[in-house]
CSV table of C-alpha atoms in Angstrom, one decimal:
chain,number,residue,atom,x,y,z
A,1219,UNK,CA,0.0,0.0,0.0
A,1220,UNK,CA,2.9,2.3,0.8
A,1221,UNK,CA,4.3,2.0,-2.7
A,1222,UNK,CA,0.9,2.6,-4.3
A,1223,UNK,CA,0.5,5.8,-2.3
A,1224,UNK,CA,4.0,6.9,-3.2
A,1225,UNK,CA,3.3,6.3,-6.9
A,1226,UNK,CA,-0.1,8.2,-6.7
A,1227,UNK,CA,1.7,11.0,-4.8
A,1228,UNK,CA,4.4,11.5,-7.4
A,1229,UNK,CA,2.0,11.2,-10.3
A,1230,UNK,CA,-0.1,13.9,-8.6
A,1231,UNK,CA,2.9,16.1,-8.1
A,1232,UNK,CA,3.8,15.8,-11.8
A,1233,UNK,CA,0.2,16.6,-12.8
A,1234,UNK,CA,0.1,19.5,-10.4
A,1235,UNK,CA,3.3,21.0,-11.8
A,1236,UNK,CA,1.9,20.5,-15.4
A,1237,UNK,CA,-1.3,22.2,-14.2
A,1238,UNK,CA,0.7,25.3,-13.4
A,1239,UNK,CA,1.4,25.8,-17.1
A,1240,UNK,CA,-1.7,24.3,-18.7
A,1241,UNK,CA,-4.9,26.2,-18.0
A,1242,UNK,CA,-7.2,23.2,-18.3
A,1243,UNK,CA,-5.4,21.1,-15.7
A,1244,UNK,CA,-6.0,22.1,-12.0
A,1245,UNK,CA,-2.9,22.4,-9.8
A,1246,UNK,CA,-4.2,22.6,-6.2
A,1247,UNK,CA,-6.3,19.4,-6.2
A,1248,UNK,CA,-3.4,17.3,-7.5
A,1249,UNK,CA,-1.0,18.8,-4.9
A,1250,UNK,CA,-3.5,18.2,-2.1
A,1251,UNK,CA,-3.8,14.6,-3.2
A,1252,UNK,CA,0.0,14.3,-3.3
A,1253,UNK,CA,0.2,15.7,0.2
A,1254,UNK,CA,-2.4,13.3,1.5
A,1255,UNK,CA,-0.7,10.3,-0.1
A,1256,UNK,CA,2.7,11.4,1.2
A,1257,UNK,CA,1.3,12.0,4.7
A,1258,UNK,CA,0.3,8.3,4.8
A,1259,UNK,CA,3.4,6.9,3.0
A,1260,UNK,CA,6.4,9.1,3.5
A,1261,UNK,CA,6.9,11.8,6.1
A,1262,UNK,CA,10.0,12.9,4.3
A,1263,UNK,CA,8.2,13.5,1.0
A,1264,UNK,CA,5.3,15.2,2.8
A,1265,UNK,CA,7.6,17.6,4.5
A,1266,UNK,CA,9.4,18.3,1.3
A,1267,UNK,CA,6.2,19.0,-0.6
A,1268,UNK,CA,4.5,21.2,2.1
A,1269,UNK,CA,7.7,23.2,2.6
A,1270,UNK,CA,8.7,23.5,-1.0
A,1271,UNK,CA,9.2,27.2,-1.9
A,1272,UNK,CA,7.1,27.1,-5.1
A,1273,UNK,CA,4.6,24.2,-4.5
A,1274,UNK,CA,4.2,24.5,-0.7
A,1275,UNK,CA,2.1,27.7,-0.6
A,1276,UNK,CA,-0.6,26.0,-2.8
A,1277,UNK,CA,-1.0,23.4,0.0
A,1278,UNK,CA,-0.2,25.2,3.2
A,1279,UNK,CA,-3.0,27.8,2.9
A,1280,UNK,CA,-5.6,25.1,2.5
A,1281,UNK,CA,-4.2,22.8,5.2
A,1282,UNK,CA,-3.8,25.6,7.7
A,1283,UNK,CA,-7.5,26.4,7.3
A,1284,UNK,CA,-6.8,29.9,5.8
A,1285,UNK,CA,-8.8,29.0,2.8
A,1286,UNK,CA,-8.7,29.1,-1.0
A,1287,UNK,CA,-7.9,32.3,-2.9
A,1288,UNK,CA,-11.0,33.8,-4.7
A,1289,UNK,CA,-9.1,33.6,-8.0
A,1290,UNK,CA,-8.5,29.9,-7.4
A,1291,UNK,CA,-12.2,29.3,-6.6
A,1292,UNK,CA,-13.4,31.1,-9.7
A,1293,UNK,CA,-10.8,29.3,-11.9
A,1294,UNK,CA,-11.5,25.9,-10.5
A,1295,UNK,CA,-15.3,26.2,-10.8
A,1296,UNK,CA,-15.2,27.9,-14.2
A,1297,UNK,CA,-12.9,25.3,-15.8
A,1298,UNK,CA,-14.8,22.4,-14.2
A,1299,UNK,CA,-18.1,23.6,-15.6
A,1300,UNK,CA,-16.6,24.3,-19.0
A,1301,UNK,CA,-15.2,20.7,-19.2
A,1302,UNK,CA,-18.4,19.2,-17.8
A,1303,UNK,CA,-20.4,21.2,-20.3
A,1304,UNK,CA,-18.3,19.9,-23.2
A,1305,UNK,CA,-18.4,16.4,-21.9
A,1306,UNK,CA,-22.2,16.5,-21.6
A,1307,UNK,CA,-22.4,17.8,-25.2
A,1308,UNK,CA,-20.2,14.9,-26.4
A,1309,UNK,CA,-21.6,12.1,-24.3
A,1310,UNK,CA,-25.1,11.0,-25.4
A,1311,UNK,CA,-25.9,8.8,-22.4
A,1312,UNK,CA,-28.4,10.6,-20.2
A,1313,UNK,CA,-27.3,8.7,-17.0
A,1314,UNK,CA,-23.7,9.8,-17.7
A,1315,UNK,CA,-24.7,13.4,-18.1
A,1316,UNK,CA,-26.7,13.2,-14.9
A,1317,UNK,CA,-23.7,11.8,-13.0
A,1318,UNK,CA,-21.4,14.5,-14.4
A,1319,UNK,CA,-23.8,17.3,-13.6
A,1320,UNK,CA,-24.5,16.0,-10.1
A,1321,UNK,CA,-20.7,15.7,-9.5
A,1322,UNK,CA,-20.1,19.2,-10.7
A,1323,UNK,CA,-22.9,20.6,-8.5
A,1324,UNK,CA,-21.5,18.8,-5.4
A,1325,UNK,CA,-17.9,19.9,-6.1
A,1326,UNK,CA,-19.0,23.5,-6.7
A,1327,UNK,CA,-20.9,23.5,-3.4
A,1328,UNK,CA,-17.8,22.1,-1.6
A,1329,UNK,CA,-15.5,24.7,-3.2
A,1330,UNK,CA,-17.9,27.6,-2.4
A,1331,UNK,CA,-18.3,26.5,1.2
A,1332,UNK,CA,-14.5,26.6,1.7
A,1333,UNK,CA,-13.2,29.8,3.4
A,1334,UNK,CA,-11.9,32.4,1.0
A,1335,UNK,CA,-8.3,33.4,1.6
A,1336,UNK,CA,-7.8,37.1,2.1
A,1337,UNK,CA,-4.3,38.3,1.2
A,1338,UNK,CA,-3.2,41.6,2.6
A,1339,UNK,CA,-3.0,44.2,-0.2
């Protein structure tokens, strides 16, 4: 199980880093998944990720309970609905559309209920 969590963790780090440069791939969810996997499999990698100078801030604000930046919420919800809308257009199965729309609604509610991070200006 430890090796599976390490593999998922490193794959998530790679996808999170790619997501920094590709606007259709989210960064924060992958980095949070990596942190969760590393927390259960490797304290060393977890410490490295959370304290990383570039990747760490994406995780620390959420884990500390400070919240998600408003820009991040808008970006995540907007891209999710864009991709779900395209998927619903391309997938003819009504049950699949229902599942995708239900998932999008629930994830949107979850994101909106999270505290919004206020950065001093």
